[in-house]
Amino acid sequence: MDVLVVEDDDAIAAPLTKGLEREGFHVTRTANGRDALAAPPADVVLLDLGLPDMDGYEVCRRLRQRSGVPVIILTARSEEIDRVVGLELGADDYVVKPFGFRELVARIRAVTRRGGLTTTARDETQRIGRLQIDRRTRRVSVDDQEVVLTPKEFDLIAMLASDVDAVILRTRILEEVWDPHWYGPTKTLDVHIAALRRKLGDPAWIETVRGVGFRLRALT
Ligand code: CA
């Protein structure tokens, strides 16, 4: 698995790179945003927010414009607002510095995990009104226009689509799409739902059942 580490601080990047390589990852490291955007495609990006040449958020936004590569933000800014803004830009997760190496590796494995959903056959193209979901290629389209989703957003819609019109419980979504031991803010789920609604072009696709969960509707 190719990991792109975008971090200008050698004291963090050097041991991190060494540790990841010991875990069997192939690591490319860049120390600024420009080189990060020019780097070859990776399977996951670890992105520092405080870079010398440009804001990490901007790097995240530009990476997102061209691919669904999972992005984990490395940040010393622990304020909730930063976390939410990072997730709204399409980051999949974040760790606050100083972070434990084991925790980081667990998060890399979580965001790159594929095909964890068992409720529906994986190689089936599902049509839900104007929406089409292809689990084999992990592509989603509305009116035959592809909607570019992050891995977590795809997992989320695939799970909601496993039982159209049924209410899927928040707790079940957090367990299956995130992690059985998810201990981050549950606001993360709402942020991803908001991003999905925006990308699908109509908030009515996903109905909120307050305090309980969400329901995918078949809009025609
Ligand atoms: Ca930095």
Short mmCIF file of C-alpha atoms and ligand atoms in Angstrom, two decimals:
data_model
loop_
_atom_site.label_atom_id
_atom_site.label_comp_id
_atom_site.label_asym_id
_atom_site.label_seq_id
_atom_site.Cartn_x
_atom_site.Cartn_y
_atom_site.Cartn_z
CA MET A 1 0.00 0.00 0.00
CA ASP A 2 1.35 3.43 -1.01
CA VAL A 3 1.20 6.13 1.66
CA LEU A 4 1.85 9.77 0.86
CA VAL A 5 3.11 11.63 3.93
CA VAL A 6 2.79 15.43 3.61
CA GLU A 7 4.60 16.90 6.60
CA ASP A 8 7.25 19.63 6.79
CA ASP A 9 8.46 18.78 10.28
CA ASP A 10 11.35 16.27 10.04
CA ALA A 11 11.02 15.40 13.72
CA ILE A 12 7.56 13.98 12.92
CA ALA A 13 8.03 12.82 9.33
CA ALA A 14 11.26 10.83 9.78
CA PRO A 15 10.13 8.45 12.55
CA LEU A 16 6.66 8.23 10.98
CA THR A 17 8.12 7.19 7.62
CA LYS A 18 10.42 4.67 9.25
CA GLY A 19 7.59 3.20 11.32
CA LEU A 20 5.23 2.90 8.37
CA GLU A 21 7.90 1.21 6.28
CA ARG A 22 8.45 -1.26 9.09
CA GLU A 23 4.70 -2.02 8.91
CA GLY A 24 5.10 -2.84 5.21
CA PHE A 25 3.80 0.40 3.71
CA HIS A 26 5.53 2.05 0.78
CA VAL A 27 6.02 5.68 1.80
CA THR A 28 6.49 8.81 -0.31
CA ARG A 29 7.16 11.88 1.75
CA THR A 30 6.81 15.51 0.69
CA ALA A 31 7.45 18.55 2.89
CA ASN A 32 5.13 21.02 1.18
CA GLY A 33 1.80 21.28 -0.59
CA ARG A 34 3.12 21.82 -4.10
CA ASP A 35 5.14 18.59 -4.07
CA ALA A 36 2.18 16.75 -2.52
CA LEU A 37 -0.06 17.74 -5.43
CA ALA A 38 2.65 16.65 -7.90
CA ALA A 39 3.26 13.29 -6.19
CA PRO A 40 2.18 10.03 -7.85
CA PRO A 41 -1.23 8.63 -6.79
CA ALA A 42 -1.25 6.97 -3.35
CA ASP A 43 -3.66 4.64 -1.55
CA VAL A 44 -3.88 6.97 1.42
CA VAL A 45 -2.62 10.50 2.22
CA LEU A 46 -1.46 11.67 5.66
CA LEU A 47 -1.73 15.44 5.52
CA ASP A 48 -0.30 18.02 7.90
CA LEU A 49 -2.36 21.22 7.98
CA GLY A 50 0.49 23.65 8.71
CA LEU A 51 2.62 23.52 5.56
CA PRO A 52 5.20 26.15 4.54
CA ASP A 53 3.79 27.00 1.12
CA MET A 54 0.03 26.51 1.34
CA ASP A 55 -2.72 25.62 3.78
CA GLY A 56 -3.28 21.90 4.26
CA TYR A 57 -7.02 22.45 3.78
CA GLU A 58 -6.29 23.77 0.29
CA VAL A 59 -4.16 20.69 -0.47
CA CYS A 60 -7.03 18.49 0.74
CA ARG A 61 -9.55 20.35 -1.41
CA ARG A 62 -7.40 20.00 -4.54
CA LEU A 63 -6.66 16.32 -3.92
CA ARG A 64 -10.41 15.80 -3.57
CA GLN A 65 -11.17 17.50 -6.87
CA ARG A 66 -9.35 14.78 -8.73
CA SER A 67 -9.63 11.60 -6.69
CA GLY A 68 -11.37 9.78 -3.87
CA VAL A 69 -8.07 8.87 -2.18
CA PRO A 70 -8.58 8.58 1.60
CA VAL A 71 -7.07 11.55 3.46
CA ILE A 72 -6.14 11.53 7.15
CA ILE A 73 -5.37 14.98 8.52
CA LEU A 74 -2.52 15.32 11.01
CA THR A 75 -3.21 18.37 13.08
CA ALA A 76 -1.99 20.17 16.16
CA ARG A 77 -5.17 22.26 16.08
CA SER A 78 -7.54 20.34 18.27
CA GLU A 79 -10.51 22.69 18.08
CA GLU A 80 -13.68 20.99 16.92
CA ILE A 81 -14.22 23.60 14.21
CA ASP A 82 -11.00 22.60 12.48
CA ARG A 83 -12.01 18.96 12.60
CA VAL A 84 -15.38 19.61 11.06
CA VAL A 85 -14.00 21.89 8.38
CA GLY A 86 -11.44 19.23 7.51
CA LEU A 87 -14.11 16.56 7.20
CA GLU A 88 -16.33 18.84 5.13
CA LEU A 89 -13.47 19.26 2.69
CA GLY A 90 -13.50 15.53 2.21
CA ALA A 91 -10.92 14.30 4.69
CA ASP A 92 -11.81 10.83 5.97
CA ASP A 93 -10.34 11.12 9.42
CA TYR A 94 -7.90 13.12 11.50
CA VAL A 95 -5.46 12.57 14.32
CA VAL A 96 -4.39 15.25 16.75
CA LYS A 97 -0.67 15.67 17.38
CA PRO A 98 0.98 14.23 19.31
CA PHE A 99 -0.60 10.97 18.18
CA GLY A 100 0.25 7.36 18.92
CA PHE A 101 1.75 5.42 16.06
CA ARG A 102 -0.53 2.41 16.70
CA GLU A 103 -3.59 4.63 16.63
CA LEU A 104 -2.51 6.12 13.32
CA VAL A 105 -1.91 2.71 11.72
CA ALA A 106 -5.36 1.56 12.93
CA ARG A 107 -6.92 4.61 11.29
CA ILE A 108 -5.02 4.04 8.03
CA ARG A 109 -6.36 0.49 7.96
CA ALA A 110 -9.89 1.70 8.76
CA VAL A 111 -10.07 4.32 6.00
CA THR A 112 -8.56 2.03 3.38
CA ARG A 113 -10.73 -0.94 4.29
CA ARG A 114 -12.91 -1.94 1.38
CA GLY A 115 -16.01 -4.00 0.89
CA GLY A 116 -16.95 -4.38 4.53
CA LEU A 117 -20.65 -4.33 3.69
CA THR A 118 -22.37 -7.67 3.55
CA THR A 119 -26.03 -6.73 3.35
CA THR A 120 -26.18 -6.61 -0.46
CA ALA A 121 -24.29 -8.48 -3.12
CA ARG A 122 -21.14 -6.59 -3.93
CA ASP A 123 -21.09 -7.00 -7.67
CA GLU A 124 -24.57 -5.72 -8.25
CA THR A 125 -25.60 -2.45 -9.84
CA GLN A 126 -28.52 -1.14 -7.87
CA ARG A 127 -31.03 1.38 -9.23
CA ILE A 128 -32.93 3.53 -6.75
CA GLY A 129 -35.04 5.95 -8.72
CA ARG A 130 -32.61 8.23 -10.55
CA LEU A 131 -29.73 6.98 -8.44
CA GLN A 132 -27.44 4.13 -9.48
CA ILE A 133 -24.91 2.41 -7.21
CA ASP A 134 -22.29 0.01 -8.53
CA ARG A 135 -20.65 -1.81 -5.63
CA ARG A 136 -18.10 -3.55 -7.81
CA THR A 137 -16.58 -0.33 -9.16
CA ARG A 138 -17.73 1.76 -6.18
CA ARG A 139 -19.32 4.29 -8.51
CA VAL A 140 -22.47 6.29 -7.92
CA SER A 141 -24.42 8.28 -10.49
CA VAL A 142 -27.57 10.37 -10.58
CA ASP A 143 -29.31 10.70 -13.95
CA ASP A 144 -26.27 8.90 -15.44
CA GLN A 145 -23.95 11.67 -14.20
CA GLU A 146 -21.19 10.28 -12.00
CA VAL A 147 -21.07 11.63 -8.45
CA VAL A 148 -17.51 11.57 -7.09
CA LEU A 149 -17.59 10.31 -3.50
CA THR A 150 -14.95 9.73 -0.86
CA PRO A 151 -14.58 6.11 0.35
CA LYS A 152 -16.54 6.86 3.53
CA GLU A 153 -19.30 8.61 1.61
CA PHE A 154 -19.58 5.60 -0.68
CA ASP A 155 -19.73 3.16 2.25
CA LEU A 156 -22.40 5.35 3.82
CA ILE A 157 -24.68 5.50 0.77
CA ALA A 158 -24.13 1.81 0.02
CA MET A 159 -25.25 1.00 3.53
CA LEU A 160 -28.34 3.24 3.35
CA ALA A 161 -29.13 1.66 -0.04
CA SER A 162 -28.97 -1.84 1.44
CA ASP A 163 -32.48 -1.22 2.75
CA VAL A 164 -34.20 1.59 0.81
CA ASP A 165 -36.98 3.41 2.71
CA ALA A 166 -36.03 1.73 5.97
CA VAL A 167 -34.60 3.77 8.83
CA ILE A 168 -30.97 2.82 9.36
CA LEU A 169 -29.93 3.49 12.93
CA ARG A 170 -27.15 5.98 13.64
CA THR A 171 -25.44 3.51 15.97
CA ARG A 172 -25.43 0.83 13.27
CA ILE A 173 -24.00 3.23 10.69
CA LEU A 174 -21.23 4.33 13.05
CA GLU A 175 -20.40 0.71 13.82
CA GLU A 176 -20.39 -0.57 10.26
CA VAL A 177 -19.12 2.39 8.25
CA TRP A 178 -16.67 3.71 10.80
CA ASP A 179 -15.45 1.33 13.42
CA PRO A 180 -17.00 -0.90 16.11
CA HIS A 181 -14.95 1.09 18.59
CA TRP A 182 -15.54 4.53 17.09
CA TYR A 183 -14.81 7.07 19.74
CA GLY A 184 -14.75 10.25 17.68
CA PRO A 185 -17.53 12.82 17.64
CA THR A 186 -20.82 11.46 16.24
CA LYS A 187 -21.02 14.82 14.44
CA THR A 188 -18.75 13.19 11.88
CA LEU A 189 -21.73 11.19 10.63
CA ASP A 190 -23.85 14.32 10.18
CA VAL A 191 -21.03 16.03 8.32
CA HIS A 192 -20.77 13.10 5.91
CA ILE A 193 -24.55 13.00 5.43
CA ALA A 194 -24.51 16.73 4.63
CA ALA A 195 -21.73 16.22 2.09
CA LEU A 196 -23.63 13.33 0.46
CA ARG A 197 -26.82 15.37 0.18
CA ARG A 198 -24.89 18.21 -1.43
CA LYS A 199 -23.23 15.88 -3.93
CA LEU A 200 -26.47 14.07 -4.80
CA GLY A 201 -27.96 17.47 -5.67
CA ASP A 202 -31.13 17.14 -3.57
CA PRO A 203 -31.29 16.86 0.23
CA ALA A 204 -34.54 14.87 -0.09
CA TRP A 205 -32.57 11.75 -1.07
CA ILE A 206 -31.65 11.22 2.57
CA GLU A 207 -34.29 11.82 5.20
CA THR A 208 -33.26 12.45 8.80
CA VAL A 209 -35.25 10.65 11.46
CA ARG A 210 -34.23 12.82 14.37
CA GLY A 211 -32.28 11.08 17.10
CA VAL A 212 -32.76 7.70 15.39
CA GLY A 213 -31.13 7.51 12.01
CA PHE A 214 -31.48 8.09 8.29
CA ARG A 215 -33.59 6.80 5.45
CA LEU A 216 -32.68 6.71 1.75
CA ARG A 217 -35.58 7.65 -0.53
CA ALA A 218 -36.02 6.65 -4.16
CA LEU A 219 -36.46 10.01 -5.90
CA THR A 220 -37.77 9.82 -9.44
CA CA B 1 3.75 21.57 9.87
#
